[in-house]
Amino acid sequence: MSKSTATPQDLERLQEAPLLTPTDLKQEATRDIAGAMNAILADVFALYLKTKNFHWHMSGPHFRDYHLLFDEQGDQLFAMTDAIAERIRKVGGTTLRSIGHIARLQRVLDNDAPFVEPEDMLEELRDENKTLASRLREAHGVCEEHEDIATASLIEVWIDETERRTWFLFEASRRRDSTGH
């Protein structure tokens, strides 16, 4: 039935229909995986916004390098969001619906400071990415428990990307000692 030929009653029934995606996973698996991945999705959105915040407010002698690094990392984080949300739907779950929903689930702390030193930005993003890798491993465990190989496989790629971001942030934050090394 197309929207143009549907009656108001038809449209109301469609709007009330649950979002049941066919899956061979048990209801408990869908609940556990969707719960773990929605928390990851909220964290990724929060880390994306923190990364862009620092990108927009970068200042100092390494401006260009850090500005570009944060932009690249923000793009990578944002690219994860759609894949995470679609994976949640593929396993039969529902996903985030609003900024408020993200705020209720996120574990990444906001940084609303009017000014943050570049070194502090690097350290904060490094620590947040390191924590995200740990949380991705936890979610991987949930997927393994329920034999959700597809989500686990995606998580493995995201762990690698997150470890790379952590590494780059660590290397960018290394300071030379007094001998110039």
XYZ file of C-alpha atoms in Angstrom:
181
model
C 0.000 0.000 0.000
C 1.417 3.379 -0.924
C 0.907 6.456 1.216
C -1.144 8.026 -1.548
C -3.690 5.159 -1.468
C -3.634 4.498 2.276
C -6.551 5.527 4.431
C -5.957 7.409 7.682
C -6.734 4.145 9.514
C -4.093 2.305 7.449
C -1.489 4.945 8.267
C -2.383 4.803 11.963
C -1.951 0.991 11.997
C 1.435 1.350 10.265
C 2.555 3.932 12.810
C 1.536 1.666 15.688
C 3.244 -1.414 14.234
C 6.306 -2.434 16.251
C 9.680 -2.272 14.586
C 10.107 -6.011 14.395
C 13.115 -6.924 12.296
C 13.326 -10.621 11.438
C 16.318 -12.227 13.167
C 17.355 -15.670 14.304
C 18.664 -14.174 17.551
C 16.631 -14.819 20.666
C 14.802 -11.910 22.305
C 17.346 -11.871 25.169
C 20.206 -11.586 22.666
C 18.511 -8.705 20.868
C 17.953 -6.926 24.183
C 21.539 -7.428 25.394
C 23.231 -6.566 22.095
C 21.011 -3.533 21.446
C 21.624 -2.320 25.005
C 25.401 -2.670 24.725
C 25.544 -1.113 21.279
C 23.209 1.791 22.113
C 25.562 2.698 24.981
C 28.474 2.501 22.511
C 26.537 4.644 20.038
C 25.850 7.283 22.701
C 29.543 7.290 23.639
C 30.622 7.612 20.014
C 28.269 10.560 19.462
C 29.534 12.229 22.664
C 33.179 11.598 21.721
C 32.489 12.881 18.203
C 31.097 16.131 19.592
C 33.966 16.507 22.084
C 36.467 15.932 19.270
C 34.739 18.540 17.082
C 34.550 20.943 20.046
C 38.321 20.705 20.434
C 38.762 20.965 16.649
C 36.743 24.193 16.601
C 38.484 25.669 19.640
C 42.088 24.696 18.944
C 44.670 27.418 19.447
C 48.418 27.593 19.697
C 51.640 26.796 17.843
C 50.459 23.349 16.685
C 47.089 24.664 15.544
C 47.150 23.290 12.004
C 48.367 19.811 12.926
C 45.937 19.334 15.825
C 43.066 21.005 13.990
C 43.462 18.565 11.086
C 44.004 15.576 13.394
C 40.809 16.304 15.332
C 38.884 16.847 12.111
C 40.049 13.495 10.735
C 39.240 11.720 13.981
C 35.833 13.393 14.200
C 34.999 12.214 10.675
C 36.006 8.675 11.613
C 33.828 8.712 14.738
C 30.838 10.122 12.862
C 31.218 7.411 10.208
C 30.821 4.788 12.930
C 27.422 6.082 14.063
C 25.311 4.958 11.128
C 26.896 1.506 11.021
C 26.303 1.039 14.758
C 22.677 2.196 14.572
C 21.928 0.050 11.528
C 23.510 -2.987 13.186
C 21.243 -2.476 16.211
C 18.232 -2.440 13.893
C 19.464 -5.513 11.980
C 19.505 -7.578 15.185
C 15.937 -6.492 15.968
C 16.579 -3.638 18.394
C 15.663 0.011 18.328
C 18.212 2.751 18.611
C 18.759 6.269 19.851
C 16.131 8.832 18.987
C 17.371 12.174 20.305
C 20.135 14.227 21.902
C 18.378 13.625 25.230
C 18.537 9.872 24.675
C 22.262 10.155 23.953
C 22.739 12.241 27.119
C 20.997 9.586 29.226
C 23.250 6.789 27.926
C 26.613 8.460 27.287
C 29.514 7.668 29.564
C 31.886 10.129 27.878
C 32.028 13.284 29.981
C 31.255 16.596 28.283
C 33.827 19.372 28.339
C 32.103 22.762 28.341
C 35.154 24.752 29.424
C 35.547 28.057 27.569
C 39.237 27.292 26.954
C 41.234 24.062 27.074
C 44.982 23.916 26.584
C 45.964 21.924 23.466
C 47.946 19.409 25.554
C 44.888 18.856 27.755
C 42.736 18.317 24.662
C 45.127 15.643 23.406
C 45.231 13.922 26.786
C 41.466 14.015 27.275
C 40.735 12.639 23.802
C 43.448 10.002 24.210
C 41.925 8.823 27.495
C 38.376 8.866 26.098
C 39.436 6.801 23.062
C 41.298 4.347 25.294
C 38.157 3.946 27.413
C 36.043 3.530 24.274
C 38.294 0.660 23.152
C 37.701 -1.030 26.508
C 33.937 -0.567 26.212
C 34.003 -1.931 22.665
C 35.739 -5.043 24.022
C 32.962 -5.400 26.614
C 30.324 -5.122 23.881
C 32.286 -7.690 21.845
C 31.934 -10.066 24.789
C 28.147 -9.597 24.772
C 28.093 -10.381 21.044
C 30.247 -13.488 21.524
C 27.957 -14.684 24.316
C 24.999 -14.544 21.913
C 26.956 -15.752 18.840
C 26.425 -12.460 16.995
C 29.436 -12.825 14.729
C 28.522 -9.931 12.433
C 28.380 -7.304 15.185
C 31.523 -8.752 16.800
C 33.329 -8.475 13.467
C 32.388 -4.797 13.102
C 33.459 -4.129 16.678
C 36.890 -5.596 15.917
C 37.383 -3.003 13.173
C 36.185 -0.201 15.473
C 38.594 -1.332 18.189
C 41.459 -1.115 15.700
C 40.367 2.369 14.571
C 39.982 3.492 18.189
C 43.423 2.168 19.114
C 44.857 4.059 16.147
C 43.231 7.296 17.338
C 44.601 6.657 20.837
C 48.092 6.047 19.434
C 48.056 9.206 17.283
C 46.856 11.311 20.218
C 49.547 9.807 22.440
C 52.298 10.479 19.912
C 51.078 14.032 19.276
C 51.161 14.722 23.019
C 54.678 13.447 23.693
C 56.919 16.198 24.932
C 60.627 16.425 24.339
C 62.828 16.222 27.398
C 65.320 18.934 28.282
C 67.957 17.385 25.972
C 65.671 17.769 22.952
C 64.750 14.057 22.781
